[in-house]
XYZ file of C-alpha atoms in Angstrom:
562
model
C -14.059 27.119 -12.020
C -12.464 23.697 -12.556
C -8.897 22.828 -10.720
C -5.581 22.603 -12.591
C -4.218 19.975 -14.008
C -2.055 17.400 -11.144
C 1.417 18.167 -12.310
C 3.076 14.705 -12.684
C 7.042 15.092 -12.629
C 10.083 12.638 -13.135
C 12.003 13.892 -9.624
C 10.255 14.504 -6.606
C 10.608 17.300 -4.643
C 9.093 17.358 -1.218
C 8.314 21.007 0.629
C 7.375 22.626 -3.154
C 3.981 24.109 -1.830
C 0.720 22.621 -3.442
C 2.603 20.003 -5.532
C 0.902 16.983 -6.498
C 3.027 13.603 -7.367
C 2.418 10.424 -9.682
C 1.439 7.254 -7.671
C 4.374 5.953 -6.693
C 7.274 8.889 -6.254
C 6.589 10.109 -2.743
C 8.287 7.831 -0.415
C 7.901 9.212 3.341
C 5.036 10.260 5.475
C 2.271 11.414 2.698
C -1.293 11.464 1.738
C -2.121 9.380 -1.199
C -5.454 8.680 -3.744
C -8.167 10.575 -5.768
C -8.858 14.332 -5.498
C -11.166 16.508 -6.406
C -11.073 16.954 -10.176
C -10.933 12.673 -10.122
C -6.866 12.208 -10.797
C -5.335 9.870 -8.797
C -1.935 11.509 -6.891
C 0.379 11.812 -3.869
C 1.065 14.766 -1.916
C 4.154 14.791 0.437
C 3.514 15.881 4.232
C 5.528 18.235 6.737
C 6.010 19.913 9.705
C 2.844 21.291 9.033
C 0.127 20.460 5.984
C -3.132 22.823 6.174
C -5.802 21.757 3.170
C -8.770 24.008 1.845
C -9.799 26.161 -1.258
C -8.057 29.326 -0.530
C -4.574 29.571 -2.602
C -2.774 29.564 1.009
C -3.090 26.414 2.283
C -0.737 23.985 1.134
C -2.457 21.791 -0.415
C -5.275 23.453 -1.908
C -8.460 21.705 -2.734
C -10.384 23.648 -5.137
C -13.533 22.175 -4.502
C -17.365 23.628 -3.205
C -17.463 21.321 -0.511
C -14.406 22.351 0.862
C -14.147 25.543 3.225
C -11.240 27.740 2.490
C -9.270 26.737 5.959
C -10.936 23.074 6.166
C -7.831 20.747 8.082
C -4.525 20.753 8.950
C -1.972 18.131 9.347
C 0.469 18.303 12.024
C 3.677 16.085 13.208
C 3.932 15.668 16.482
C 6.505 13.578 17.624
C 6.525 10.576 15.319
C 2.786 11.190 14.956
C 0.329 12.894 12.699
C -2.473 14.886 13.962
C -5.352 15.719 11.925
C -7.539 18.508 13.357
C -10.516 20.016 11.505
C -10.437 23.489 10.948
C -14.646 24.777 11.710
C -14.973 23.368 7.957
C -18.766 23.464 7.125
C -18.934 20.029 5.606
C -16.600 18.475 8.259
C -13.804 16.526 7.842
C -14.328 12.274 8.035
C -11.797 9.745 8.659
C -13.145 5.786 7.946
C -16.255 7.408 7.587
C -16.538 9.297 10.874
C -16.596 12.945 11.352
C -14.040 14.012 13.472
C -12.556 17.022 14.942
C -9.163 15.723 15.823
C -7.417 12.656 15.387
C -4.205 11.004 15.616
C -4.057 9.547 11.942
C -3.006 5.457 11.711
C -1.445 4.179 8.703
C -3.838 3.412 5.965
C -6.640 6.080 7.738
C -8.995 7.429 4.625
C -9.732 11.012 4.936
C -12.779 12.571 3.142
C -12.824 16.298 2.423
C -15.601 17.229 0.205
C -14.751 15.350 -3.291
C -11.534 14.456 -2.245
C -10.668 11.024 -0.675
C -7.019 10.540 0.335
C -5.357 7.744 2.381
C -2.658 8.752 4.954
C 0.761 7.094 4.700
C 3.152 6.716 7.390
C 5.784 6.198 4.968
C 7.573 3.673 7.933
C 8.934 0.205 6.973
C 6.793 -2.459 8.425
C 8.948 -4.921 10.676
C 8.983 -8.626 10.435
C 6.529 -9.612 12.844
C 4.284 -6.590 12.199
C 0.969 -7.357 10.118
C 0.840 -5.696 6.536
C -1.542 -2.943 6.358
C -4.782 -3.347 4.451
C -6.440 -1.199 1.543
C -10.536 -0.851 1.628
C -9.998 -3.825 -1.081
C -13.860 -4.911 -0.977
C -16.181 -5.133 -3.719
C -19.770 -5.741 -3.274
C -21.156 -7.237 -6.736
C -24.922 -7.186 -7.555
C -26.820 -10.341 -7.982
C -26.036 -10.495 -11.532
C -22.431 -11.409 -10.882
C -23.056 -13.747 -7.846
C -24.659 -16.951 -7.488
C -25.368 -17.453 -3.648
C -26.438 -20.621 -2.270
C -27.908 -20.521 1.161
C -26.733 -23.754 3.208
C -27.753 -22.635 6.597
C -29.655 -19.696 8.672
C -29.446 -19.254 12.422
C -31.845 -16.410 14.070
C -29.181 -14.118 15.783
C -30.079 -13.616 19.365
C -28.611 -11.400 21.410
C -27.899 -14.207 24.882
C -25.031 -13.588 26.433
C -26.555 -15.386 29.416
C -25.642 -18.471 31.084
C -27.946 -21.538 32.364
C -27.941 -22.173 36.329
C -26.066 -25.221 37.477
C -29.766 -26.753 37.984
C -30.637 -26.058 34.440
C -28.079 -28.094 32.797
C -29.679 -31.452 32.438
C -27.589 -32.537 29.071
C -24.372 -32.726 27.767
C -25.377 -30.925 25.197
C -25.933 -27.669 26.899
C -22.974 -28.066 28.842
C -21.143 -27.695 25.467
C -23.039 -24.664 24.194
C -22.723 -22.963 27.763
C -18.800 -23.935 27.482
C -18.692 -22.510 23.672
C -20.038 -19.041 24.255
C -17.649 -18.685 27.777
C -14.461 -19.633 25.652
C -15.929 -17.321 22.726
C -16.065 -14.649 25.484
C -12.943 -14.858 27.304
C -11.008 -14.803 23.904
C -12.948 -12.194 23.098
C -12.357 -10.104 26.245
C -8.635 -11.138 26.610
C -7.699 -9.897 22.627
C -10.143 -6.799 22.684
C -10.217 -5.358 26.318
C -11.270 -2.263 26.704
C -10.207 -0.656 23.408
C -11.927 2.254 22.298
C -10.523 3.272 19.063
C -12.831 2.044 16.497
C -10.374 1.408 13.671
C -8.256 -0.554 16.441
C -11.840 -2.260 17.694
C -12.573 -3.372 14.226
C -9.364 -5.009 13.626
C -9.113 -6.475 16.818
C -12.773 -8.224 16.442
C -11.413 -9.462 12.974
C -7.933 -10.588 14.790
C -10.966 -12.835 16.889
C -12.571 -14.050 14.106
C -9.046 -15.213 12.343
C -7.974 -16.873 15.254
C -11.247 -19.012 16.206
C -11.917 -19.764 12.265
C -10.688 -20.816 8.877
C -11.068 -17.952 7.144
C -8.995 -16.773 4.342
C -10.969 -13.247 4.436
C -13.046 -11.800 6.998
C -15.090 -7.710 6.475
C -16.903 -5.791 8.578
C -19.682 -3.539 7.130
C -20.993 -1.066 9.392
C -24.291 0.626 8.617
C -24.739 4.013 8.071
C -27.505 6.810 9.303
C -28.920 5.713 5.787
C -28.888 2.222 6.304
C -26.572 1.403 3.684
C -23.941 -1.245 4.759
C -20.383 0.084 4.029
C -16.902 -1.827 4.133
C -15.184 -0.725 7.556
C -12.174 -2.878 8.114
C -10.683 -5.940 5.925
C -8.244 -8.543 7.063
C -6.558 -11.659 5.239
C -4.627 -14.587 5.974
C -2.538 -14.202 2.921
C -1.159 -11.088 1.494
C -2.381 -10.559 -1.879
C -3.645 -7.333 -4.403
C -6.901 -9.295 -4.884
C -10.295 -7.725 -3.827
C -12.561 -9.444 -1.312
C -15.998 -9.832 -3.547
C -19.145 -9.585 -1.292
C -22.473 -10.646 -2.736
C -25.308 -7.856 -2.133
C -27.627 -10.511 -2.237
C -26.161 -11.800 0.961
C -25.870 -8.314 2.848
C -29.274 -8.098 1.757
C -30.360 -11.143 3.746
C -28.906 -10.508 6.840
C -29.904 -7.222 6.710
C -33.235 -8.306 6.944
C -33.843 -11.282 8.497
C -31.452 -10.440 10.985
C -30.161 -13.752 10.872
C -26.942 -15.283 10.826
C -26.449 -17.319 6.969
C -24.203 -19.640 5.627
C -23.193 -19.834 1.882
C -21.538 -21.517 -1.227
C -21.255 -18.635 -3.664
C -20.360 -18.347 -6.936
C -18.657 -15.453 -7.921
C -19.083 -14.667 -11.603
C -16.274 -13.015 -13.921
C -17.641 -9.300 -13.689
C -16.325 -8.885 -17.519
C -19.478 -11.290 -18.775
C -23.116 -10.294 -18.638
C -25.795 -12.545 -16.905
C -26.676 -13.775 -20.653
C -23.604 -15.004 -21.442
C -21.551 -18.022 -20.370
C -20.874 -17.760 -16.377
C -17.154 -18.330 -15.835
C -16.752 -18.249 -12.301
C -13.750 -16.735 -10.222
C -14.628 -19.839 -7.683
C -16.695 -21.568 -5.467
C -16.407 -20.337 -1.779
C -17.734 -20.740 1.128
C -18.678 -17.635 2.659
C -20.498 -16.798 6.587
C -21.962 -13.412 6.917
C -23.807 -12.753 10.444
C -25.482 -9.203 11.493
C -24.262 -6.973 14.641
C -26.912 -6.374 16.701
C -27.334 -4.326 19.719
C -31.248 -3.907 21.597
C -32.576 -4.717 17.898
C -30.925 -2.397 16.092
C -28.281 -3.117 13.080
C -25.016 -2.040 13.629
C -23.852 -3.865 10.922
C -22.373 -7.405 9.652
C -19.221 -9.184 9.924
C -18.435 -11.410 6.580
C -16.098 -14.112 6.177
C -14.978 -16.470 3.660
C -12.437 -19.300 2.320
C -11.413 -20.505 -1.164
C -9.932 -23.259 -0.151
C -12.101 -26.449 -0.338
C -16.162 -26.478 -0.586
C -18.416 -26.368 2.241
C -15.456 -25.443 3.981
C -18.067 -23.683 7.101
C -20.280 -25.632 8.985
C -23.011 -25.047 11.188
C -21.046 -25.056 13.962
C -19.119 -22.616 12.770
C -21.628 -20.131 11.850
C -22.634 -20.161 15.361
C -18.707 -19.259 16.744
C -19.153 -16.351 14.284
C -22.251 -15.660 15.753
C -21.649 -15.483 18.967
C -18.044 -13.476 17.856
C -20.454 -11.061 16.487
C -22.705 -10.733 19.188
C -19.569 -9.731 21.962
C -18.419 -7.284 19.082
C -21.892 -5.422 18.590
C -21.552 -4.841 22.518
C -17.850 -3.637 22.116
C -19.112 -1.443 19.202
C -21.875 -0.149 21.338
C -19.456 0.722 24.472
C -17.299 2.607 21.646
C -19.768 4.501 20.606
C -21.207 5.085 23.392
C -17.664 6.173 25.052
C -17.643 8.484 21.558
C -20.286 9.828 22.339
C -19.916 10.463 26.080
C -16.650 12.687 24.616
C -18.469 14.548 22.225
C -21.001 15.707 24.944
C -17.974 16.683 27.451
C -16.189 19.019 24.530
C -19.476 20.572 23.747
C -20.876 21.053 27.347
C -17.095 22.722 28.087
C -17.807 24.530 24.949
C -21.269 25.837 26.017
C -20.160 26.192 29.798
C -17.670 29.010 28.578
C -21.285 31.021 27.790
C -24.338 29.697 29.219
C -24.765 28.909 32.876
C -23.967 25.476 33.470
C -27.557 24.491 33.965
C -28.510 25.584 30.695
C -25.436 24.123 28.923
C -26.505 20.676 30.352
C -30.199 21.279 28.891
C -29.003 21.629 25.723
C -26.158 18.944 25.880
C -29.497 16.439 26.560
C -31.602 18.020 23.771
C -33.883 19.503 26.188
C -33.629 22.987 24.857
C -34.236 24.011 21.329
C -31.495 26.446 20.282
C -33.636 28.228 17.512
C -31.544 28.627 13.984
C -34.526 30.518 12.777
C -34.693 34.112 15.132
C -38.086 34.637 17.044
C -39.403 37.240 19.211
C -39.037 37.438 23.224
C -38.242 39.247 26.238
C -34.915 39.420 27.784
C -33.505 41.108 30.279
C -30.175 42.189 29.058
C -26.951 43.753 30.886
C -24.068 45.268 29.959
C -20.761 45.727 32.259
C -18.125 48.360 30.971
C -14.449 49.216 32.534
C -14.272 53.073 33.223
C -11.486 54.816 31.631
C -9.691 51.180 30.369
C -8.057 53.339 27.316
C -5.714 55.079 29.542
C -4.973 52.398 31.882
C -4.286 50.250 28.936
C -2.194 53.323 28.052
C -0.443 53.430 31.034
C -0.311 49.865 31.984
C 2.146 46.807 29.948
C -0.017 44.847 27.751
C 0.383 41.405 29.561
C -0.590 43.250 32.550
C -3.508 44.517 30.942
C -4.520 41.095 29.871
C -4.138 39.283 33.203
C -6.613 41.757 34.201
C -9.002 41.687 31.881
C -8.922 38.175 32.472
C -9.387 38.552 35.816
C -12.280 41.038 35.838
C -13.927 38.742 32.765
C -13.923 35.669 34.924
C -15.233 37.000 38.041
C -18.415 38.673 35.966
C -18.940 35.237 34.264
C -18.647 33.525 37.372
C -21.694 36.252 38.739
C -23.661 35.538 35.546
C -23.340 31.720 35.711
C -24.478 31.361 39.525
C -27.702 33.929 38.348
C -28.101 31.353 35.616
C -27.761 33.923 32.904
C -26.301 33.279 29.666
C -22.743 35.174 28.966
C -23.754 36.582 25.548
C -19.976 37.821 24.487
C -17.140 39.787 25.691
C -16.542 43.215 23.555
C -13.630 44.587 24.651
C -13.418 45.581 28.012
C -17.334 45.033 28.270
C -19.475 42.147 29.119
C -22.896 41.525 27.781
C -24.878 38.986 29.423
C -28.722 38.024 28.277
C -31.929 36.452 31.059
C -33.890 34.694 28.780
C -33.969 31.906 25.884
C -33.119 29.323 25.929
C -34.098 28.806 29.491
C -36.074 31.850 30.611
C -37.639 31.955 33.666
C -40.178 33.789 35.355
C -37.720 36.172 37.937
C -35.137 36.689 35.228
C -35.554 40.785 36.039
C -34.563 40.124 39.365
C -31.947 37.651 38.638
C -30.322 40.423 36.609
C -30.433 43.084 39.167
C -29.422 40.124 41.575
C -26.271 40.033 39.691
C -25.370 43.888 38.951
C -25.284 44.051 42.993
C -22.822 40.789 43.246
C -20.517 42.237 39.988
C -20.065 45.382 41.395
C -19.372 43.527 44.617
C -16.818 41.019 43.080
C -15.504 44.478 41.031
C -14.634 45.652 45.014
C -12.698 42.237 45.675
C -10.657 42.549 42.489
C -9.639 45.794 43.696
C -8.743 45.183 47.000
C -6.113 42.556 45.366
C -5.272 45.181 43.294
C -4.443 48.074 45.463
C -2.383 45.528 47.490
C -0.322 45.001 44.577
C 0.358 48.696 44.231
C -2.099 48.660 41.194
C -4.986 51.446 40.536
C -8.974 50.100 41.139
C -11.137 49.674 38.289
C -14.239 51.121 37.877
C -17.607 49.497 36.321
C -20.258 51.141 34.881
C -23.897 49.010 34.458
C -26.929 48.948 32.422
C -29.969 46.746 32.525
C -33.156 46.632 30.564
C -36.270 44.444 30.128
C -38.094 43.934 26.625
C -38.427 42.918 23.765
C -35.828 41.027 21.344
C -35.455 39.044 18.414
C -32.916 35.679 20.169
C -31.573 33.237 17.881
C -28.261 31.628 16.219
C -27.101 34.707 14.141
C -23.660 34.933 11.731
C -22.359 33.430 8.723
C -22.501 29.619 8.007
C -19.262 28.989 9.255
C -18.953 31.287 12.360
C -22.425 31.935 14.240
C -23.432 32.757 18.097
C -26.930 32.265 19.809
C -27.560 36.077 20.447
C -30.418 38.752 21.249
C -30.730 41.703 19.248
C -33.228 44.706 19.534
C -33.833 48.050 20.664
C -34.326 46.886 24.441
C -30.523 45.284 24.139
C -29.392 48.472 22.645
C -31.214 50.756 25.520
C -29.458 48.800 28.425
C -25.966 49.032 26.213
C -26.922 52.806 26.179
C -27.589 52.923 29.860
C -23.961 51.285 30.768
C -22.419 54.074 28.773
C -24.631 57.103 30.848
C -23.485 54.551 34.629
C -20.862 56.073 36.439
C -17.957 53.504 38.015
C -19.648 51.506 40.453
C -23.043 52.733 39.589
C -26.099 50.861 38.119
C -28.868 51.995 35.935
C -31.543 49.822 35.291
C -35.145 50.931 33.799
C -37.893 51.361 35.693
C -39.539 48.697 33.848
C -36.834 45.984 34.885
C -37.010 46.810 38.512
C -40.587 46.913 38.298
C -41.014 43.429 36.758
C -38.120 42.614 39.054
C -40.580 42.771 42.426
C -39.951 44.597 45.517
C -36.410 44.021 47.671
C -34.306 46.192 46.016
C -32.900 49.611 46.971
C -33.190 52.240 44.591
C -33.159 56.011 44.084
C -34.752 57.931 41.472
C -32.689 59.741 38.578
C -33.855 62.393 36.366
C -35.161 61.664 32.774
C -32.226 60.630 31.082
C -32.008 60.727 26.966
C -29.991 58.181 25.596
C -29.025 57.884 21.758
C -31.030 56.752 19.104
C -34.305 57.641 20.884
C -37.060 60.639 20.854
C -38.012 60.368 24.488
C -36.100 59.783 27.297
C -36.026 56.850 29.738
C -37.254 56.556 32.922
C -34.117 55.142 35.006
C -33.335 54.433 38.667
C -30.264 53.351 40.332
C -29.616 50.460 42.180
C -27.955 50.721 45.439
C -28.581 47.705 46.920
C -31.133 44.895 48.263
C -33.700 43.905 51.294
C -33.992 40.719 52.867
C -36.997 40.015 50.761
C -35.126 39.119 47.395
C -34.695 35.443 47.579
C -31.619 33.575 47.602
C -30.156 36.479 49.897
């Protein structure tokens, strides 16, 4: 289904939901450049701006690649916050997948086929610098004519000589050059983090120890391909920065810092006919490299005179780039240091910690494709919650629930179990993959005793506060299950499923308040220590025969950890 037309009109009015402007008409905070049927547009931003393919949102993308609730804008203050939605494809800013973000002036955002810059729509003061566009092009070899002047091997030394070892002038000087190169560095960048704010800080380095009239950085993807991050100039002006590929190419793989006079051919003439050059400029490109690996390239250049770079100033821009692959490193590792703290609290709210940390380091393979293995599964279930939900206030029925829910998890958790979900006023927790062990039978059983134990705590709180007990009711089984990441594409759990989960669900239902059924297989793989008294046969639902069942009253001194 294609999208409808951009509708262009003479006056603009901001707040008309889903309306897209002409270049040029929005004037305040907005987000401006090609969508995803090509046209170019603006689109004005509120209180609140939520994009995606359903009809809804308001501004609606209709686009494949774009989930029906992808992102959402949001003013905060004098801010914008971008936050993505669960989208499937993600949502990138400068490149980078992100989940939230405050946006910056000039910020690209890329949802699906849809690339739009954010606007401020504030008035830049006088001593402010003018923001800058993506304005790079990167010409093949048939429109450039590089000469290569110079080549220094890029080493990553950052360290200095010992008073003993300095028997010249000479490396006095080169000691000196990469301290002062350093300090500048340090005392402009710091410790920021940000990359976009990294980026143009490195370049504000660059500016200030050179003669540049343009300076790029290209950072390299998971792909390898070298893309324009961040552009700064000396002189405001509309024109592009042009960036040989045949250069990029060079660095790229000699890893070497180059120097160049390059001729930059009018890109409206073919190689085979006359060459009519935009000018002759000299041009520095060096690589980023941190423990041998290519982060990328900084590029600069000047128009103004020939062989306008020398040698010695190849190596300033070399050693510029060797303190910024460091700070780029230190970002991303800081990045990713974040990343791993949001999902570790995200998998802490249902594995046990220990477990959430395995998986956090890549230790544990969280299966997307379901395979067969035994669990041990139990299921926790309020007695008679309708009517006190009936006769309590809601918010007091949450605040317990919420109570009751965070004492079982905290049970679970020090059994190293895996919280499996909350359904209703029930909680399902799973012994097993990803991180089974061999006692996970008695680790379960361990941790019916302590519920209905921490269930007798809750009460007593309770019952102080002129509130009626709960009762729990618990089932546990061992067998067989199919374990694995099961849902839709968007919305998916890591869950076991099979007729031993739904025989321990069926056993919870049959438990009386404070009582625990368990299957004689569980407490027989579970070892000897614990207390328990026979019960007759009992049938549960959805099977022919019945299942042999016990009760668990309590433990000896022979189940460890007691």
């Amino acid at each position: 289904m294609s999208q409808p037309p951009i509708p262009l009109t003479e006056e603009v009015a901001p707040g008309r939901q889903g309306q897209v402007f002409a270049p040029g008409q929005v004037k305040g905070p907005r987000l401006a450049g090609r969508f995803a049927d090509g046209k170019h547009g603006e689109f004005p931003l509120g209180t609140k701006t939520t994009l995606g393919r359903h009809p809804n949102n308001t501004l609606r993308l209709v686009d494949r690649e774009v989930s029906k609730e992808h992102a959402s804008i949001e003013r905060v203050g004098a801010t914008f916050l971008l936050r993505d939605l669960s989208s499937s494809n993600g949502t990138f800013v400068n490149g980078r997948k992100v989940r939230e973000l405050r946006l910056r002036d000039g910020d690209e955002i890329a949802l699906g086929n849809s690339r739009l810059v954010f606007h401020s729509g504030e008035t830049a003061g006088l001593n402010s610098t003018p923001s800058t566009s993506p304005g790079v092009t990167v010409v093949a070899s048939a429109q450039s004519m590089p000469a290569f002047l110079a080549q220094v091997e890029q080493k990553e030394d950052n360290e200095f000589r010992p008073v003993e070892q300095l028997n010249d002038l000479q490396a006095l000087r080169q000691d000196y050059e990469k301290l002062r190169i350093a300090n500048e560095f340090h005392r402009l960048v710091g410790m920021e983090r940000d990359l976009k704010s990294l980026l143009d800080k490195i370049l504000g380095v660059a500016f200030q120890l050179l003669a540049a009239d343009n300076a790029v950085v290209f950072l390299a993807t998971e792909e390898g391909e070298l893309m324009p991050q961040a552009i700064k100039r000396r002189k405001e002006t509309a024109e592009e920065v042009v960036v040989s590929d045949t250069v990029l190419k060079r660095v790229a793989e000699t890893r070497s810092a180059v120097l160049t006079a390059d001729a930059i051919l009018d890109s409206r003439f073919s190689s085979s006919e006359s060459i009519v050059a935009q000018g002759i400029r000299s041009a520095m490109a060096v690589p980023l490299l941190a423990k041998g690996v290519l982060q990328g390239v900084l590029f600069c250049d000047t128009r103004e005179r020939t062989n306008a770079f020398s040698e010695k100033d190849l190596k300033i821009l070399s050693a510029i780039a060797g303190q910024a692959a460091i700070a780029l490193e230190n970002s991303d590792l800081t990045r990713k240091i974040e990343r791993e703290a949001v999902t570790r609290a995200e998998l802490s709210r249902f594995l046990s910690p220990a477990v959430a940390e395995m998986v956090v380091k890549g230790q544990v393979e969280l299966l997307r494709v379901g395979r067969l293995a035994e669990v041990t599964s139990l299921f926790a279930d309020i007695r008679g919650f309708t009517s006190m939900a009936e006769a309590d206030s809601p918010q007091e029925t949450v605040a317990m629930l919420n109570t009751f829910f965070t004492g079982m998890a905290n049970v679970i958790f020090k059994n190293e179990g895996n919280l499996d979900k909350f359904i209703g006023d029930c909680v399902m927790a799973v012994w097993g993959p990803p991180s089974s062990h061999p006692d996970d039978a008695m680790r379960a059983l361990k941790a019916a005793l302590e519920m209905q134990q921490e269930v007798n705590q809750i009460n007593k709180q309770r019952v102080e506060s002129g509130k009626a007990p709960i009762q729990v009711g618990i089932g546990v089984n061992t067998g067989p299950a199919v374990v694995g990441y099961m849902g839709s594409n968007e919305r998916h759990e890591f869950t076991a499923i099979g007729d031993s989960v739904n025989t321990s669900s069926r056993l919870c239902n049959l438990a009386k308040g404070g009582e625990i059924l368990a299957t004689e297989n569980t407490v027989r793989r579970a070892g000897p220590g614990f207390l328990v008294e026979p019960v007759s046969m009992l049938q549960v639902k959805g099977k022919e025969k019945g299942v042999n069942t016990l009760r668990i009253v309590g433990l000896s001194t022979t189940v460890p950890g007691t």
